[in-house]
Tab-separated table of C-alpha atoms in Angstrom:
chain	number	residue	atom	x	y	z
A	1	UNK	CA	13.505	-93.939	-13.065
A	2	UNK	CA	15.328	-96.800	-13.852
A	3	UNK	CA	18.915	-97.429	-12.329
A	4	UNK	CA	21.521	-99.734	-12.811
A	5	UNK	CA	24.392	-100.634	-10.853
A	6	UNK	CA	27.403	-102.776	-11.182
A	7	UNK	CA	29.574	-103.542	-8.075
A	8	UNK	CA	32.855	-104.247	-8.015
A	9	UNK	CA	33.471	-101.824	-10.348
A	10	UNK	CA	36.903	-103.616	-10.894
A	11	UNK	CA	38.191	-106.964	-10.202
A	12	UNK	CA	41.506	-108.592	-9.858
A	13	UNK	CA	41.598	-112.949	-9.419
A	14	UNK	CA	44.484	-114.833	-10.891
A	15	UNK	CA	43.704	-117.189	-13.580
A	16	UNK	CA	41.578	-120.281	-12.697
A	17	UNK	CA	39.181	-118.475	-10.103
A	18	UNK	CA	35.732	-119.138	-9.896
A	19	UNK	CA	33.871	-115.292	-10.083
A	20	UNK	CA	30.860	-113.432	-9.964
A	21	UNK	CA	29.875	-110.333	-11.060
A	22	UNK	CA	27.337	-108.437	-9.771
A	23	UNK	CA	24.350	-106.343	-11.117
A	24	UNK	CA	21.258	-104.592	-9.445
A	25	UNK	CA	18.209	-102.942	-11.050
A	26	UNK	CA	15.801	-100.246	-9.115
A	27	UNK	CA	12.362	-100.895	-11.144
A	28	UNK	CA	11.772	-104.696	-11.416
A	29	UNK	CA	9.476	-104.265	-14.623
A	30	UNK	CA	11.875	-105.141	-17.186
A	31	UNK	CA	11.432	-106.961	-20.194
A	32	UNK	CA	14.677	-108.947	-20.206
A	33	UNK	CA	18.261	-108.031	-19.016
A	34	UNK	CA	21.684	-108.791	-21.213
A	35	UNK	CA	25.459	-109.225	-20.226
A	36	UNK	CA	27.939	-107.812	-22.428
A	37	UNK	CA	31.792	-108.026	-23.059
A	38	UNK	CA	33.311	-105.036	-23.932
A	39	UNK	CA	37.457	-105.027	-24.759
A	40	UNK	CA	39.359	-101.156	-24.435
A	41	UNK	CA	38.446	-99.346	-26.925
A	42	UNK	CA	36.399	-101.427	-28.775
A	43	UNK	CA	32.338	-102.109	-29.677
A	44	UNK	CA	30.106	-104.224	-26.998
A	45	UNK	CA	29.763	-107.910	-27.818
A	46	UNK	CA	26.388	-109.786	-26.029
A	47	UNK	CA	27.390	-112.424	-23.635
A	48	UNK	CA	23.907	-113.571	-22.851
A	49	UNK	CA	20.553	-112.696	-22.789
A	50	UNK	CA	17.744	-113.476	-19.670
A	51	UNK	CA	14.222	-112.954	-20.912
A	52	UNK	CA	12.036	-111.469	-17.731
A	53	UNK	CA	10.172	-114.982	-17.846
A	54	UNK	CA	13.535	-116.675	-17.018
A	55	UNK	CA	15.946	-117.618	-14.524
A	56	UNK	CA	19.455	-118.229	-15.890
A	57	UNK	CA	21.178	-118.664	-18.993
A	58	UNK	CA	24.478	-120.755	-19.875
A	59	UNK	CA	26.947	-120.311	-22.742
A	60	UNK	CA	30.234	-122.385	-22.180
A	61	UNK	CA	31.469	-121.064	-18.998
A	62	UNK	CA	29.501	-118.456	-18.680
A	63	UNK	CA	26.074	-118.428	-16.605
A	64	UNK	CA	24.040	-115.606	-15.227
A	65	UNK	CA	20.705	-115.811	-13.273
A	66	UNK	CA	18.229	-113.417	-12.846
A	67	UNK	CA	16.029	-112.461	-10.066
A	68	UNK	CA	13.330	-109.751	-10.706
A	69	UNK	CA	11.779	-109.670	-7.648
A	70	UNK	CA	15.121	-108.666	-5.783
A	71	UNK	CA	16.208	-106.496	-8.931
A	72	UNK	CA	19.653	-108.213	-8.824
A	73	UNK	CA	21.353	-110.344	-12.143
A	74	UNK	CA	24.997	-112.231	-11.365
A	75	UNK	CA	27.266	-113.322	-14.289
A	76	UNK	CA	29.085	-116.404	-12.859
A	77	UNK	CA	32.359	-116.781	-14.869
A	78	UNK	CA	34.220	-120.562	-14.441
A	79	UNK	CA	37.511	-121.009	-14.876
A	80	UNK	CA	38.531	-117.988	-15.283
A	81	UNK	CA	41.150	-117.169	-18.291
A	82	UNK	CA	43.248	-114.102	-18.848
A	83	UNK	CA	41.673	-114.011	-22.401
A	84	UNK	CA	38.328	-112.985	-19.679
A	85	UNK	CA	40.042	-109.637	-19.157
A	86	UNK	CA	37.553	-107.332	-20.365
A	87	UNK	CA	35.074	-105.119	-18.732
A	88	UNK	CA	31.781	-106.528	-18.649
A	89	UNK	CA	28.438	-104.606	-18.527
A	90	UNK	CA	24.676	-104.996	-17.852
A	91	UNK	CA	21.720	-103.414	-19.148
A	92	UNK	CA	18.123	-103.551	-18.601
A	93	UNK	CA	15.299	-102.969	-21.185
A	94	UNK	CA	13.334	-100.753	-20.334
A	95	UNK	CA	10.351	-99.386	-22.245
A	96	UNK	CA	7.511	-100.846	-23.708
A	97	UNK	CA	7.139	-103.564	-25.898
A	98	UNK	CA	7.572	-102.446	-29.156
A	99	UNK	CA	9.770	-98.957	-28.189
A	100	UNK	CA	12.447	-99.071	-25.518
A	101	UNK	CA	15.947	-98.839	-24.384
A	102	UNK	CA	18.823	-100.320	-22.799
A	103	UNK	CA	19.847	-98.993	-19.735
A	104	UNK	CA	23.483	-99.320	-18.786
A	105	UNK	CA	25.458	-100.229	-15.606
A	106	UNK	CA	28.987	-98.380	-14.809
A	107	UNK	CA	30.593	-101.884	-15.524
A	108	UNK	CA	32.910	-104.346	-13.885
A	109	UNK	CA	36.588	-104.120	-15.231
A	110	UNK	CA	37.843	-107.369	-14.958
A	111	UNK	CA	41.893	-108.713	-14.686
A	112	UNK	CA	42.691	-112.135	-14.586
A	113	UNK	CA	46.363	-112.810	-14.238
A	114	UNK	CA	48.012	-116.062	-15.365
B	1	UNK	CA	27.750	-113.059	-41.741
B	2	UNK	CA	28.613	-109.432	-41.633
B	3	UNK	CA	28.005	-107.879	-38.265
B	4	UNK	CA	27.550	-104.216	-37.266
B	5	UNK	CA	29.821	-101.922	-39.601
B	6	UNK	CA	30.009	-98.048	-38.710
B	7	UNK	CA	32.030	-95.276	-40.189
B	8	UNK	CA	34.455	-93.795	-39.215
B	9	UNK	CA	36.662	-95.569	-37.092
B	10	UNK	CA	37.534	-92.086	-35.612
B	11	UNK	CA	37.384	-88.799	-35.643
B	12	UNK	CA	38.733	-85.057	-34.359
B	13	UNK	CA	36.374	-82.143	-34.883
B	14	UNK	CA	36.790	-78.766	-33.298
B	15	UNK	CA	34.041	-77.100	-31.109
B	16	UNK	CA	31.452	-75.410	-33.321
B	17	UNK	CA	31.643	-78.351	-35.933
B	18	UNK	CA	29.130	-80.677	-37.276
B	19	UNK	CA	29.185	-84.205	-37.835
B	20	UNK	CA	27.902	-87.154	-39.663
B	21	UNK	CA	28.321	-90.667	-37.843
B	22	UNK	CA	27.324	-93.828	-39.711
B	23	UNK	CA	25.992	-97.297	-39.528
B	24	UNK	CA	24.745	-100.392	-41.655
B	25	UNK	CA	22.818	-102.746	-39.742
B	26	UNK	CA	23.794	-106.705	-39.921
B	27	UNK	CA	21.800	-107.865	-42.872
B	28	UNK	CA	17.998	-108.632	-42.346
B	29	UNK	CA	17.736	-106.489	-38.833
B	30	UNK	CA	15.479	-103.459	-39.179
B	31	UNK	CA	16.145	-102.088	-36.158
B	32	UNK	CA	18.889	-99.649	-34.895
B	33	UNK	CA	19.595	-97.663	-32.185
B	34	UNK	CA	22.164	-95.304	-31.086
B	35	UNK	CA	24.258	-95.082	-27.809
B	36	UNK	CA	27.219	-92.433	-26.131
B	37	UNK	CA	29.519	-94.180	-23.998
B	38	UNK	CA	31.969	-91.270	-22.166
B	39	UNK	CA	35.313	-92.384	-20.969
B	40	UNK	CA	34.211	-94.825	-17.302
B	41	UNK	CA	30.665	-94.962	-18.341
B	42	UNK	CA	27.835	-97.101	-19.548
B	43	UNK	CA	26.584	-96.527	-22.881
B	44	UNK	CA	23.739	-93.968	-22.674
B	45	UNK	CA	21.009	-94.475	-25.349
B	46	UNK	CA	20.040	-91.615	-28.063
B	47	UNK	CA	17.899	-92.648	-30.203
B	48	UNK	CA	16.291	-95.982	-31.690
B	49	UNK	CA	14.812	-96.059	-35.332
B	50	UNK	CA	12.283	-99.293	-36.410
B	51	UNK	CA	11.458	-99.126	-40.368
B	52	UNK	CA	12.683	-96.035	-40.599
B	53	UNK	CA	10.653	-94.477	-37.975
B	54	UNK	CA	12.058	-92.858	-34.973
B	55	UNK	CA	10.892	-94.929	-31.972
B	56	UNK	CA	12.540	-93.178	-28.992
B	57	UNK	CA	14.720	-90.478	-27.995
B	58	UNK	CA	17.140	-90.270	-24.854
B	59	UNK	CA	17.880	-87.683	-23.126
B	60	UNK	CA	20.042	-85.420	-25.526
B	61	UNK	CA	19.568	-81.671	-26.686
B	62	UNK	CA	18.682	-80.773	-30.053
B	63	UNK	CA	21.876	-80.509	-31.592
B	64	UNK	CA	21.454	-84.458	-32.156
B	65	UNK	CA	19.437	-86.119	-34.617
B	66	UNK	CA	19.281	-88.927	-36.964
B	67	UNK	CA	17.464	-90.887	-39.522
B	68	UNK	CA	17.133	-94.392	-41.141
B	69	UNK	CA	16.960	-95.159	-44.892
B	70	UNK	CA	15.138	-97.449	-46.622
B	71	UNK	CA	17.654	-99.717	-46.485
B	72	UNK	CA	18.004	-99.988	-43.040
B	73	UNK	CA	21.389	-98.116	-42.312
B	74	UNK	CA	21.606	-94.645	-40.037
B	75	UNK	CA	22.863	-91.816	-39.474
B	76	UNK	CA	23.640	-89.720	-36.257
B	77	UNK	CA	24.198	-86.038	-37.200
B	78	UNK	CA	25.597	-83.867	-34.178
B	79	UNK	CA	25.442	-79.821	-34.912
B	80	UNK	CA	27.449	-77.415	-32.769
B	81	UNK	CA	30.117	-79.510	-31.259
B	82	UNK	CA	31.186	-79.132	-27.268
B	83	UNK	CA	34.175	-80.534	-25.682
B	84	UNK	CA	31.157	-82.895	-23.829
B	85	UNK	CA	30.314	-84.700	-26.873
B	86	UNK	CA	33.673	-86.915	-27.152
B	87	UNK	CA	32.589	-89.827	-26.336
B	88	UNK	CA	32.467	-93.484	-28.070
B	89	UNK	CA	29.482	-93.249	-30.193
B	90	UNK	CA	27.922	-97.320	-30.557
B	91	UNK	CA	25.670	-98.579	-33.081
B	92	UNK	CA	23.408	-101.497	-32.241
B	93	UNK	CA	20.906	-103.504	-34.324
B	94	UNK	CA	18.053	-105.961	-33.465
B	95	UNK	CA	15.870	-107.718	-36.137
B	96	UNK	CA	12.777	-105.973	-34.981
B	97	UNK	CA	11.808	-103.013	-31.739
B	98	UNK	CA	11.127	-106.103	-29.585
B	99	UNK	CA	12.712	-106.354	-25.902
B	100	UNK	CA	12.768	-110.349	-26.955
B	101	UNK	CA	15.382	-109.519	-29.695
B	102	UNK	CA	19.336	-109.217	-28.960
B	103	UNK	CA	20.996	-106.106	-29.430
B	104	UNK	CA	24.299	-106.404	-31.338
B	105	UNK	CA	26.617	-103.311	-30.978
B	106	UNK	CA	28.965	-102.229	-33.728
B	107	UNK	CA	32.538	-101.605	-32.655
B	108	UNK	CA	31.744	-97.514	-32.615
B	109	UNK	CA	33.106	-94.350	-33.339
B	110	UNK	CA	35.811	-92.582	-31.677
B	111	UNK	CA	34.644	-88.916	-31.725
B	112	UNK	CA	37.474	-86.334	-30.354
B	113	UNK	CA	36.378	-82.749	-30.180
B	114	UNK	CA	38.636	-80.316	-29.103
């Protein structure tokens, strides 16, 4: 059964930090994995999205790598902004190819004070 | 470009009660899935519907089902309401059931059951 798990499960830099958030998978046959952004309350909005053939992927100053064979994903934020203050989650896709799922981590709550 | 719309924003239903949740896809996806995200949690997946075939099922009793229509859009009926089933209930659409395709999450429902 597939688990994932986000640690820290909240985080607290002051504005301009370099970070990285961390994410770890149990079964290492996954079809892709995808970072999301989600603000209180509100819907999830994708951050990025690492196919199982690839390493990393950038937006802006956002990166995250992936590493199947360890079962472990990081989301390196630059920079960091207090407009960042969100909590961000990972999930795996697990399944087949054409029928599947997203399996969720807990989440890292994120602060970033100016 | 419209994204992920779902309806309503909120909602307070007493145990016993039934209710409708709904969601239009963004425009040209034929994909959607459902998710429960409970207070601290990831989002835990329900169902996914391709072409208005249901494609997989989480791990949820009965009491929750759902179907597409030929337009694409959903619905998530839940019969018998517990205190349990409060939760954040998230829409997500994908142009196709492939891993290789983003999900994009709708900004959810707010069910409150008491």
């Amino acid at each position: 059964k597939q688990e994932v798990t986000q640690i820290p499960a909240a985080l607290s830099v002051p504005e301009g930090e370099n970070l990285v958030l961390n994410c770890s998978f149990t079964d290492s046959a996954i079809y892709n994995l995808q970072w999301f952004r989600q603000d209180p309350g509100k819907g999830l909005t994708s951050l990025l999205l690492i196919q199982s053939s690839q390493r990393e992927q950038t937006s802006g100053r956002l990166n995250a790598s992936l590493d199947k064979s360890s079962g472990r994903s990081t989301l390196y934020i630059a920079a960091s902004q207090p407009g960042d203050s969100a909590t961000y989650l990972c999930a795996v896709w697990s399944g087949s190819s054409n029928t599947g799922k997203l399996i969720f981590g807990q989440g890292t709550t994120l602060q970033v004070k100016p | 470009d419209a994204g992920v719309t779902q309806s309503p924003t909120h909602l307070i239903k007493t145990r016993g009660q039934h209710v409708t949740l709904r969601c239009s896809p963004i425009s040209g996806h034929k994909s959607v899935s459902w998710y429960q995200q409970v207070l601290g949690q990831g989002p835990q997946f329900i169902f996914q519907y391709y072409e208005k075939e249901e494609r997989g099922r989480g791990n949820f009793p009965d009491r929750f089902s759902a179907r597409q229509f030929p337009n694409y859009s959903s619905e998530l009926n839940v019969n018998a309401l517990l205190l349990g089933d409060s939760a954040l209930y998230l829409c997500a659409s994908s142009y196709r059931d492939r891993p290789t395709d983003t999900q994009y999450f709708g900004p959810g429902t707010r069910l409150t059951v008491l």
